[in-house]
Each structure stands twice: as structure tokens, then as C-alpha cells.
PDB file of C-alpha atoms in Angstrom:
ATOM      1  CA  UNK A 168      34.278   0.493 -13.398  1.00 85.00           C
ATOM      2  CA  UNK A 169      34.011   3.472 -11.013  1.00 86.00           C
ATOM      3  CA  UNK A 170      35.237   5.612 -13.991  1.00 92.00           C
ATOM      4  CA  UNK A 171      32.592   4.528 -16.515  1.00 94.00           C
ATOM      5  CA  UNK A 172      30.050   4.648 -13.897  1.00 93.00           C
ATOM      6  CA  UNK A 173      31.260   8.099 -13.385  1.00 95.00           C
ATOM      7  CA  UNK A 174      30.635   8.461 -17.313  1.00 96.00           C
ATOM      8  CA  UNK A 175      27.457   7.515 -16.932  1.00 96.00           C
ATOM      9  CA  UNK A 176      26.038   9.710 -13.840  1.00 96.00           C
ATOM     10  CA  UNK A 177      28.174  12.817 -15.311  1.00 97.00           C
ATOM     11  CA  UNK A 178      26.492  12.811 -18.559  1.00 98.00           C
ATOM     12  CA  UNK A 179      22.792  12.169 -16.836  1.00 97.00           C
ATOM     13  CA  UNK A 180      23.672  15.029 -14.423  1.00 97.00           C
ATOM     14  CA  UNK A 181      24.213  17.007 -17.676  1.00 98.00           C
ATOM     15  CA  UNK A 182      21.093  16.362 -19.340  1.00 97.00           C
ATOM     16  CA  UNK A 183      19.237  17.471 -16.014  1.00 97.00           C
ATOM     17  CA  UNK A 184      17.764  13.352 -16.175  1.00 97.00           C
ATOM     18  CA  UNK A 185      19.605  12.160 -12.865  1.00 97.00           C
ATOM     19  CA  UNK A 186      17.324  12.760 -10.094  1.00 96.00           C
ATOM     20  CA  UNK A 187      14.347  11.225 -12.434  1.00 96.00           C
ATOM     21  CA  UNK A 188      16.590   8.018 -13.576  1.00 96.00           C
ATOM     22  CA  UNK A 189      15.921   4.932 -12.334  1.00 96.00           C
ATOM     23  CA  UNK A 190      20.066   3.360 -11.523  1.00 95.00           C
ATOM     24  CA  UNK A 191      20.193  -0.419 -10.296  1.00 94.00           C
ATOM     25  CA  UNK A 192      23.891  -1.426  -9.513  1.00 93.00           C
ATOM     26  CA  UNK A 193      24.951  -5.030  -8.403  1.00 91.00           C
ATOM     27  CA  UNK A 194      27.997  -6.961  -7.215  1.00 85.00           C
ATOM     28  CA  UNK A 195      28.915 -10.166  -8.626  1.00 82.00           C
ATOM     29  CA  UNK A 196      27.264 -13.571  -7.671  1.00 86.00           C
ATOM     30  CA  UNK A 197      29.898 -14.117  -4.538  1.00 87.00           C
ATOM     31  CA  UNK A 198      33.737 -14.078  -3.872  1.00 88.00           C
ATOM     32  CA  UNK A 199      35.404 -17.039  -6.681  1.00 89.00           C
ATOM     33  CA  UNK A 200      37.523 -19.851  -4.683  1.00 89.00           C
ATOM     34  CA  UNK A 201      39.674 -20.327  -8.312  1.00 85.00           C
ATOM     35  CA  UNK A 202      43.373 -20.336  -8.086  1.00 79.00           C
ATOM     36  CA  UNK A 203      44.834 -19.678 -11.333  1.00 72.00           C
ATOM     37  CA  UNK A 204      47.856 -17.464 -12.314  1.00 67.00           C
ATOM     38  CA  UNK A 205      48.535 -16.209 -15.798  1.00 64.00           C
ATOM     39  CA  UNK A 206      51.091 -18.035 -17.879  1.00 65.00           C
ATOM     40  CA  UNK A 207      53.723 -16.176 -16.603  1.00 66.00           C
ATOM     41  CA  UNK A 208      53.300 -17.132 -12.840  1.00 74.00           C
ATOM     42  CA  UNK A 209      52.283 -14.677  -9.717  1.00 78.00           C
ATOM     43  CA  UNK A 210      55.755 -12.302  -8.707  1.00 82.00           C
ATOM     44  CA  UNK A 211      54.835 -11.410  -4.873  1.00 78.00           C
ATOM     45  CA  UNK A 212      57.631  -8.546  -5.750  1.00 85.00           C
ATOM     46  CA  UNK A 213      55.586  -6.976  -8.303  1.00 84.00           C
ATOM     47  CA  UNK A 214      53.214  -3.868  -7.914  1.00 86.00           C
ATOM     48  CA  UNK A 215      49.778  -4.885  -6.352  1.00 76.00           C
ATOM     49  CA  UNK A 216      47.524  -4.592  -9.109  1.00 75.00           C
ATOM     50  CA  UNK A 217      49.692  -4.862 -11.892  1.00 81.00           C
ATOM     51  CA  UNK A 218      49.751  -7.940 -14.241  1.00 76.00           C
ATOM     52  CA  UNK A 219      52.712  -9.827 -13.328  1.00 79.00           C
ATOM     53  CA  UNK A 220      50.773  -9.643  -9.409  1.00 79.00           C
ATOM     54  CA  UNK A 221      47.842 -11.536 -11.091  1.00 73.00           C
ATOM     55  CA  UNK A 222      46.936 -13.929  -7.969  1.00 73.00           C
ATOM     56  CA  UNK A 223      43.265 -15.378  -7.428  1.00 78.00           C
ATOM     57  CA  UNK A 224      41.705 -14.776  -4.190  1.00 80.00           C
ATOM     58  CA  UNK A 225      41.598 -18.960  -3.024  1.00 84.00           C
ATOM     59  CA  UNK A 226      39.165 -20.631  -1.201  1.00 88.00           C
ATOM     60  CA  UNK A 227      40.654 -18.563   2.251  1.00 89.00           C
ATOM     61  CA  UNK A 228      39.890 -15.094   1.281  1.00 89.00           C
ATOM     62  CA  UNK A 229      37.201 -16.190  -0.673  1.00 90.00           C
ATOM     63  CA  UNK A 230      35.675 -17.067   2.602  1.00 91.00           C
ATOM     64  CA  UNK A 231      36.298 -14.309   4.471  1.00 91.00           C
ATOM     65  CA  UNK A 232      34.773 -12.100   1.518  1.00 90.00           C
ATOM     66  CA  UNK A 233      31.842 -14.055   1.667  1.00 91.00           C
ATOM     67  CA  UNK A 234      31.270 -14.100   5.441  1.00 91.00           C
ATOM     68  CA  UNK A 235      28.699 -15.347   6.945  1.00 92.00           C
ATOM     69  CA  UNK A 236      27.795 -17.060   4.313  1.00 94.00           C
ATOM     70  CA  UNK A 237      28.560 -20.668   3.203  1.00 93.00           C
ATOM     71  CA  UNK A 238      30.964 -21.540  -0.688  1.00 94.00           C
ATOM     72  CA  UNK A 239      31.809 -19.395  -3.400  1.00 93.00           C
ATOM     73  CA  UNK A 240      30.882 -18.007  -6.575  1.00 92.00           C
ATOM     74  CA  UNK A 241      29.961 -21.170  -8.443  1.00 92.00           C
ATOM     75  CA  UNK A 242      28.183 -22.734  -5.598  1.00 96.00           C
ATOM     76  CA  UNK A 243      24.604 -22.301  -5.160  1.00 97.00           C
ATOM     77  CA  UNK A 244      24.663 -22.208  -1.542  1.00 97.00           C
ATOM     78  CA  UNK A 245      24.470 -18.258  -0.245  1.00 96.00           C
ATOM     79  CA  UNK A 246      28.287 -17.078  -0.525  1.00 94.00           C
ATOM     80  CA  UNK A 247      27.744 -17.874  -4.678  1.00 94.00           C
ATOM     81  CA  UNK A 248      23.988 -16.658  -5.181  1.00 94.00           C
ATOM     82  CA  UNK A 249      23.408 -13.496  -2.725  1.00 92.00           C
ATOM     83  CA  UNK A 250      24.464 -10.051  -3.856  1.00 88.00           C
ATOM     84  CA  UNK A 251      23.260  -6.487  -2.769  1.00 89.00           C
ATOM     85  CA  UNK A 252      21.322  -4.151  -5.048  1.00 92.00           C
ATOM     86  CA  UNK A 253      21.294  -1.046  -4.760  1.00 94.00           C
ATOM     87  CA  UNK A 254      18.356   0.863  -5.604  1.00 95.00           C
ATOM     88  CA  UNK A 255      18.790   5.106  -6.483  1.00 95.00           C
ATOM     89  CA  UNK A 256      16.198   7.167  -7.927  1.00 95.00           C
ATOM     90  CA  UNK A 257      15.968  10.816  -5.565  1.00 95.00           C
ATOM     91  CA  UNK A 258      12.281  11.437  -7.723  1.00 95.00           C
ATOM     92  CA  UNK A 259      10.620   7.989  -7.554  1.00 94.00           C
ATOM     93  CA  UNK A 260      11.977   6.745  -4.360  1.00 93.00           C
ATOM     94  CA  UNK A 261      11.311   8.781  -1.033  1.00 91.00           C
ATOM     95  CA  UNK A 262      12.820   6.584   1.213  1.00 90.00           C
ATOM     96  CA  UNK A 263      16.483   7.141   1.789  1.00 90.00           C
ATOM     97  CA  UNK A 264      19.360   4.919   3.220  1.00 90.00           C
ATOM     98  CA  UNK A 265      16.935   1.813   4.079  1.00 93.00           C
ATOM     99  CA  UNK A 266      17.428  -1.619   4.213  1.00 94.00           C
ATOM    100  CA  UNK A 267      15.063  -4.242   1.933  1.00 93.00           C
ATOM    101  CA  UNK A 268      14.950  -7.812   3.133  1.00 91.00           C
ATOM    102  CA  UNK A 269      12.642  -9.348   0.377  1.00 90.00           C
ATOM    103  CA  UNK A 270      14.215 -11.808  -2.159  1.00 91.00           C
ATOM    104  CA  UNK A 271      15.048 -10.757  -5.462  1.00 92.00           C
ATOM    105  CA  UNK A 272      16.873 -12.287  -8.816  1.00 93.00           C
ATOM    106  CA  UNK A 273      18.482 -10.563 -11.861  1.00 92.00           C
ATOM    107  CA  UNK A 274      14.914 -12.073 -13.324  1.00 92.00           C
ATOM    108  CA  UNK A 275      13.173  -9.203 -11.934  1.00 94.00           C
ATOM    109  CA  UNK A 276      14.784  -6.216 -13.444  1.00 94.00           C
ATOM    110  CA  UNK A 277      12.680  -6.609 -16.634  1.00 92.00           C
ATOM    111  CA  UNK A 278       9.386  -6.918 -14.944  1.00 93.00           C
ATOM    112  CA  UNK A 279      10.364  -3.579 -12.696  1.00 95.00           C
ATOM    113  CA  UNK A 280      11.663  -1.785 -14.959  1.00 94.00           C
ATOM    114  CA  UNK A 281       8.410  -2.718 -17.412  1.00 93.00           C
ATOM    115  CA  UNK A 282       6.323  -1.661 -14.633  1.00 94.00           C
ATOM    116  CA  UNK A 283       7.470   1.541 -13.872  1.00 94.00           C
ATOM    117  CA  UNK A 284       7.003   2.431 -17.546  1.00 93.00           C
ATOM    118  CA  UNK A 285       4.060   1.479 -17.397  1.00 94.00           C
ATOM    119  CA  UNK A 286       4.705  -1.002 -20.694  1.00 92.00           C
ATOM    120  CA  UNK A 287       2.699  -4.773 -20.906  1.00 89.00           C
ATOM    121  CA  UNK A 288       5.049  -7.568 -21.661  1.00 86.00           C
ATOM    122  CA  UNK A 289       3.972  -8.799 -25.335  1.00 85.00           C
ATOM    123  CA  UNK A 290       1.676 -11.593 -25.590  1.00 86.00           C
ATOM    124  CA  UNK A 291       3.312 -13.533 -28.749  1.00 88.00           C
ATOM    125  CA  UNK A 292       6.064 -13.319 -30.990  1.00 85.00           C
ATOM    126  CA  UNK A 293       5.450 -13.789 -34.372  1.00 85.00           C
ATOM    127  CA  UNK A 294       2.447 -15.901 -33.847  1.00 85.00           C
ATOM    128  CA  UNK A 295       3.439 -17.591 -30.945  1.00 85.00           C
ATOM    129  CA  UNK A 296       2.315 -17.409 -27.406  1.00 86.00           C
ATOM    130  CA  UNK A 297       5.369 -15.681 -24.922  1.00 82.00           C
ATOM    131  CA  UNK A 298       5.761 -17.840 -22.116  1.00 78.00           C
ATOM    132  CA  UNK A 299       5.165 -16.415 -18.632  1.00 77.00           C
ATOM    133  CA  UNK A 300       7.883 -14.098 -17.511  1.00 79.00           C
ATOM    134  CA  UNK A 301      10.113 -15.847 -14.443  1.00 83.00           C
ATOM    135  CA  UNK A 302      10.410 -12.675 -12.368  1.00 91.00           C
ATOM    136  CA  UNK A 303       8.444 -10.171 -10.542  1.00 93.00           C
ATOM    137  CA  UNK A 304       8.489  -6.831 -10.498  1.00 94.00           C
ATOM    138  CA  UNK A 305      10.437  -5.216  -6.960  1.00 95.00           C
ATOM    139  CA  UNK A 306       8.168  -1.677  -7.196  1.00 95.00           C
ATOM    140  CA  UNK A 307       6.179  -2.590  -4.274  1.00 94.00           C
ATOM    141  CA  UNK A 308       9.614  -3.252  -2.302  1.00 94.00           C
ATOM    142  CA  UNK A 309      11.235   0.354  -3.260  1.00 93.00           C
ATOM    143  CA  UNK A 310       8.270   1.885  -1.636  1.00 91.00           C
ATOM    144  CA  UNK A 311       8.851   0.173   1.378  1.00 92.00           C
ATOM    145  CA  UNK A 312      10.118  -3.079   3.218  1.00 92.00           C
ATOM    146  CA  UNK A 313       7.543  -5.510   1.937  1.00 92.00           C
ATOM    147  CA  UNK A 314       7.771  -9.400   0.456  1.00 88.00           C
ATOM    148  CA  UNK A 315       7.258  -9.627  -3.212  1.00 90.00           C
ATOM    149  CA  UNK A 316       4.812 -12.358  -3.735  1.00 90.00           C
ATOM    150  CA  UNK A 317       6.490 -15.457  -6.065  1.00 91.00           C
ATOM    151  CA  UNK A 318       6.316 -18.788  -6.000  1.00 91.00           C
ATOM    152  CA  UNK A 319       9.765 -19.815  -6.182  1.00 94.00           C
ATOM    153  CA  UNK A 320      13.393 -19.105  -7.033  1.00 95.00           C
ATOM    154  CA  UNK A 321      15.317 -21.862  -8.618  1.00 95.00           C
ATOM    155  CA  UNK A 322      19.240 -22.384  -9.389  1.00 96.00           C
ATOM    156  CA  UNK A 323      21.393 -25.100 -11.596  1.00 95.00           C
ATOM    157  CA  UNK A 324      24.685 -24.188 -12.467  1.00 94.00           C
ATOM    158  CA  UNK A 325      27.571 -26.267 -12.900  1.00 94.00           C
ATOM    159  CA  UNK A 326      25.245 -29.404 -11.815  1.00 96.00           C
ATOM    160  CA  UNK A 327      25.273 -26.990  -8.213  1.00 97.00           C
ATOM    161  CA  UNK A 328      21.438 -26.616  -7.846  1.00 97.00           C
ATOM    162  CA  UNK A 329      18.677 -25.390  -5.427  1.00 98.00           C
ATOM    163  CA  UNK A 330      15.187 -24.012  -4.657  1.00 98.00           C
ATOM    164  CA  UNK A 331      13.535 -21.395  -2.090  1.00 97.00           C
ATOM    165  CA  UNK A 332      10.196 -21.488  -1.649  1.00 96.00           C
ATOM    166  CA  UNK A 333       9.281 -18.804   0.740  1.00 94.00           C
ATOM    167  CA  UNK A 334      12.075 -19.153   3.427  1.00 95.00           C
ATOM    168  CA  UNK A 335      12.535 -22.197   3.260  1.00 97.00           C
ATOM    169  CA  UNK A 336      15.533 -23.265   0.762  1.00 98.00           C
ATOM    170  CA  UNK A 337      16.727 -26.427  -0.571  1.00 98.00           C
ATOM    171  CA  UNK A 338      20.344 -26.779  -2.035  1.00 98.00           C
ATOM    172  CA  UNK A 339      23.095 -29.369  -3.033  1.00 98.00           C
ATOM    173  CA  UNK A 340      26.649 -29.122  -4.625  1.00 97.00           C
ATOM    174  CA  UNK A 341      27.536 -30.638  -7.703  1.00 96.00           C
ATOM    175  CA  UNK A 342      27.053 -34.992  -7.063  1.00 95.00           C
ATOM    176  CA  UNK A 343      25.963 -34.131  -3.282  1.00 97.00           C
ATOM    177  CA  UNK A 344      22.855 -35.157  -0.750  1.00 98.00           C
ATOM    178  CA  UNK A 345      20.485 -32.086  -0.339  1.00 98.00           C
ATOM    179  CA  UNK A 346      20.712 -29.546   2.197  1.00 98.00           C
ATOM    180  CA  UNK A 347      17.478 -28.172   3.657  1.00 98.00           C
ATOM    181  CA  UNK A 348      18.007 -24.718   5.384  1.00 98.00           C
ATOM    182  CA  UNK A 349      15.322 -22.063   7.058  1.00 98.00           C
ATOM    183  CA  UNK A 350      16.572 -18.891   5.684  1.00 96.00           C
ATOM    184  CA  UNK A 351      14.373 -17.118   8.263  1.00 94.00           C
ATOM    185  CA  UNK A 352      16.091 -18.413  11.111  1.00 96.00           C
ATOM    186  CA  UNK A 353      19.345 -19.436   9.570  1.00 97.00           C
ATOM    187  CA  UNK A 354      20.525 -17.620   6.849  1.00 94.00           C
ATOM    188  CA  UNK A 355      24.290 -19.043   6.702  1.00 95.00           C
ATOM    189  CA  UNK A 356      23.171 -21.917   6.317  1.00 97.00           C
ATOM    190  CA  UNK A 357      24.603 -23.559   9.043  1.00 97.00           C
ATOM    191  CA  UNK A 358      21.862 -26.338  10.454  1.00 97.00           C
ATOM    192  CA  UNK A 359      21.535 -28.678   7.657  1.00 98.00           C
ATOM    193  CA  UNK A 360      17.472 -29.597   8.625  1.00 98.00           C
ATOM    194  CA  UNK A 361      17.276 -32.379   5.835  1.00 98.00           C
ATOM    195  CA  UNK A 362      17.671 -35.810   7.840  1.00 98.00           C
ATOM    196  CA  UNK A 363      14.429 -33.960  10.253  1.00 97.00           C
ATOM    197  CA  UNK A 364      11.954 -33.023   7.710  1.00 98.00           C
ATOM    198  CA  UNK A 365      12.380 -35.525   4.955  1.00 98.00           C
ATOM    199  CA  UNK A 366       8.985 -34.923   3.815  1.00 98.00           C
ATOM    200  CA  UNK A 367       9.926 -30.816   3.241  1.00 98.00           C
ATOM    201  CA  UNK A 368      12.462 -32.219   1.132  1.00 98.00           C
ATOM    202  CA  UNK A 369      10.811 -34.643  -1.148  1.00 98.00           C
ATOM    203  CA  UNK A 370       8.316 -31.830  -1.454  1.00 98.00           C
ATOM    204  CA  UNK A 371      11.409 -29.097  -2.631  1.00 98.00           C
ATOM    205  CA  UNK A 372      13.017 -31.546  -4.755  1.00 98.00           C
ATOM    206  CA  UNK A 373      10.180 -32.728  -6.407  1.00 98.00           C
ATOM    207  CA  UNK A 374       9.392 -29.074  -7.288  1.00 97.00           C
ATOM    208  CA  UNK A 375      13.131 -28.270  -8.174  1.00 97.00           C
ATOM    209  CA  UNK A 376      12.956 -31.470 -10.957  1.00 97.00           C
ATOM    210  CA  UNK A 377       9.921 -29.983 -12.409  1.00 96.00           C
ATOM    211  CA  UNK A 378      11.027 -26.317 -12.729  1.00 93.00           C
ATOM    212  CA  UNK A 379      14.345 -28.246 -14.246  1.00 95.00           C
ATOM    213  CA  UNK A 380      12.030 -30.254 -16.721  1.00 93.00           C
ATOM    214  CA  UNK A 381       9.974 -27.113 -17.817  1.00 88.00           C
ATOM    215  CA  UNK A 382      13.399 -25.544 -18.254  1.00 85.00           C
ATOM    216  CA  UNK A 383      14.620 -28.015 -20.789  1.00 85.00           C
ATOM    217  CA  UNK A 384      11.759 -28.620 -22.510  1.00 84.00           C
ATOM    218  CA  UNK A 385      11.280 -24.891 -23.301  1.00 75.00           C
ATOM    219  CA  UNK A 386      15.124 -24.731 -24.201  1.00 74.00           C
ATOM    220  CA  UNK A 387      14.550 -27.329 -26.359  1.00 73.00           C
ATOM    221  CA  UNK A 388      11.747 -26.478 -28.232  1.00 70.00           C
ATOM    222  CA  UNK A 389      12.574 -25.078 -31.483  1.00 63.00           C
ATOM    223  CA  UNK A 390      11.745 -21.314 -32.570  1.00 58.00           C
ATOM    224  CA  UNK A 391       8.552 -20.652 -34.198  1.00 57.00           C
ATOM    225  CA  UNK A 392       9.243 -19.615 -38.404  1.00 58.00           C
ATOM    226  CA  UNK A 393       8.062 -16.678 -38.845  1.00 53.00           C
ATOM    227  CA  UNK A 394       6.621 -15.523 -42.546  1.00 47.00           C
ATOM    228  CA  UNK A 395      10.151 -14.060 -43.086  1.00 46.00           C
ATOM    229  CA  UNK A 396      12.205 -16.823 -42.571  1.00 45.00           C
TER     230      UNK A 396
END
């Protein structure tokens, strides 16, 4: 990876584009809890690195990777959802080495990136209306350390689900109760507020299950013919 990023930033750097390119770079969704070996087994004598040292990190060093917060990639709980972005662009971004606290998603690259080049999303597709765009764009947050306005974030994966609605964030694993957390104040997730504000919680979960309807319906709709087809 560091090589083909290298690639990358060599051949901008070369074209006299890298100070005025926009580069967004991610880690994964959390540390994985999986233990699997290869079909020929883990040798503990073998080079680190190599393929007959293939190990899985477990659900210990997963942990530890994903400290403070709580499960593993998977999971929809913090240690499998939150990842840093880093944001570099030295000729559209004057602030340098600062720290962002607003919530983003993956589903807000698009909009951003949109926004900066100054490009509308289309309106239809081949005679169809688009559907509203999930994400928001983060250019206000690049500037400076504000909250991106959005009315919520939603996760189901693996039958591991959960909403955030401002700070506050509901979540479950897979054939679990749901967890009710204050990000604000609590953001491993460690005082489960759901048996104290059952009401917050009827409210969340009723909003998850119709974000998760909307979902499937529009899944399931079937694509509009176009004249080509």
C-alpha cells in the first residue's frame, strides 16, 4: 500500500498537480476479532510476515487495536464503525495538523468531492427521478472544526445494526437488546443508558426500522427501462 500510494503522490508531484489535489486516505472499519489460519496451519518458527506466519489478530489484540473503543470490525458498536480520515490538500486547505470532531461516513465523499467541483448531482436517470443523496458534503469541516448538519447516520451489517442522531447513538449486536449511548459524554460506549430513557429508545429504533424499510424498498424496486433496453 505505502508503495502504490507512493505511485500515486510521485507521479502528481511530477505533473506539478500535488499541492492543488484534493487526497482523502482511510483505515479500515476497525481491528477484525477472526481467527483463521490458511490451510496449511500458522508455523510460530516462520518469518513474521511471510505466508506460512499467516495468524489473525483474535479477539485480544483486536481489542487492544481498537482501544477505547468497544467490538471489532463487524460490529457496529465504535471499535467496527470509527476510522480516521485524513484530509491533505496544501492549496485548498490552510489549516495544518488540526483535529476535526464532526461525524462523517464513506457516504460523504461524493457529495464533497461534488462540491468542491462545483458539479450538481443529476436530477434523473433516464427518465427517472435520483433519489436524495445519503451523505453530506465535509467542505465546511476542512475549513474549520464545525458540525456538518445531517439528520442521521444509520448501520446494518451482518444483522449488527445502529443509529446516531446527533450524539446520541443507538446500537445492538446481531439477536441482542439495544444499547443507548451519549457519544458526547461517552464515546466508548461504556454506560449502556437504555433501561433510563426508554422513551429515547423507542424514538431511535423506531427511526432505525424506517431508514431500514426505505432501504429495502428502494433496493427492491426494479430499474427504470430505458429506450435502449
Amino acid at each position: 500500500m505505502d508503495a502504490e500510494i507512493g505511485r500515486v503522490v510521485a507521479q502528481l508531484k511530477a505533473m506539478g498537480a500535488f499541492d492543488n489535489t484534493l487526497i482523502l486516505f482511510a483505515s479500515d472499519n476497525g481491528a477484525s476479532a477472526e481467527i483463521m489460519v490458511r490451510d496449511g496451519g500458522h508455523d510460530p518458527a516462520a518469518e513474521p510476515g511471510s505466508a506460512k506466519s499467516y495468524l489473525c489478530l483474535g479477539p485480544g489484540f483486536s481489542s487492544v487495536c481498537n482501544t477505547p473503543f468497544r467490538r471489532h470490525k463487524t460490529w457496529t458498536h465504535e471499535g467496527g464503525i470509527s476510522t480516521p480520515l485524513v484530509a491533505h490538500w496544501p492549496a485548498g486547505i490552510t489549516a495544518r495538523g488540526e483535529l476535526r470532531h464532526t461525524p462523517g461516513h464513506f457516504v460523504d465523499i461524493v457529495p464533497t468531492v461534488l462540491d468542491l467541483a462545483g458539479i450538481e448531482r443529476p436530477k434523473d436517470w433516464k427518465g427517472e427521478p435520483v433519489p436524495p443523496a445519503p451523505g453530506k458534503s465535509l467542505v465546511p469541516a476542512l475549513a474549520k472544526d464545525v458540525t456538518v448538519p445531517r439528520a442521521l447516520l444509520w448501520w446494518l451489517h451482518e444483522d449488527h445494526r445502529a443509529i446516531r442522531v446527533g450524539d446520541w447513538k443507538l446500537v445492538a449486536a446481531a439477536k441482542e437488546p439495544w444499547e443507548l449511548y451519549d457519544l458526547r459524554a461517552d464515546r466508548g460506549e461504556q454506560t449502556n443508558l437504555a433501561a433510563r430513557m426508554p422513551e429515547k429508545v423507542g424514538e431511535l429504533s423506531a427511526l432505525w426500522q424506517k431508514q431500514t424499510d426505505e432501504f429495502v424498498a428502494a433496493v427492491r424496486k426494479p430499474p427504470a427501462k430505458g429506450k435502449d433496453e
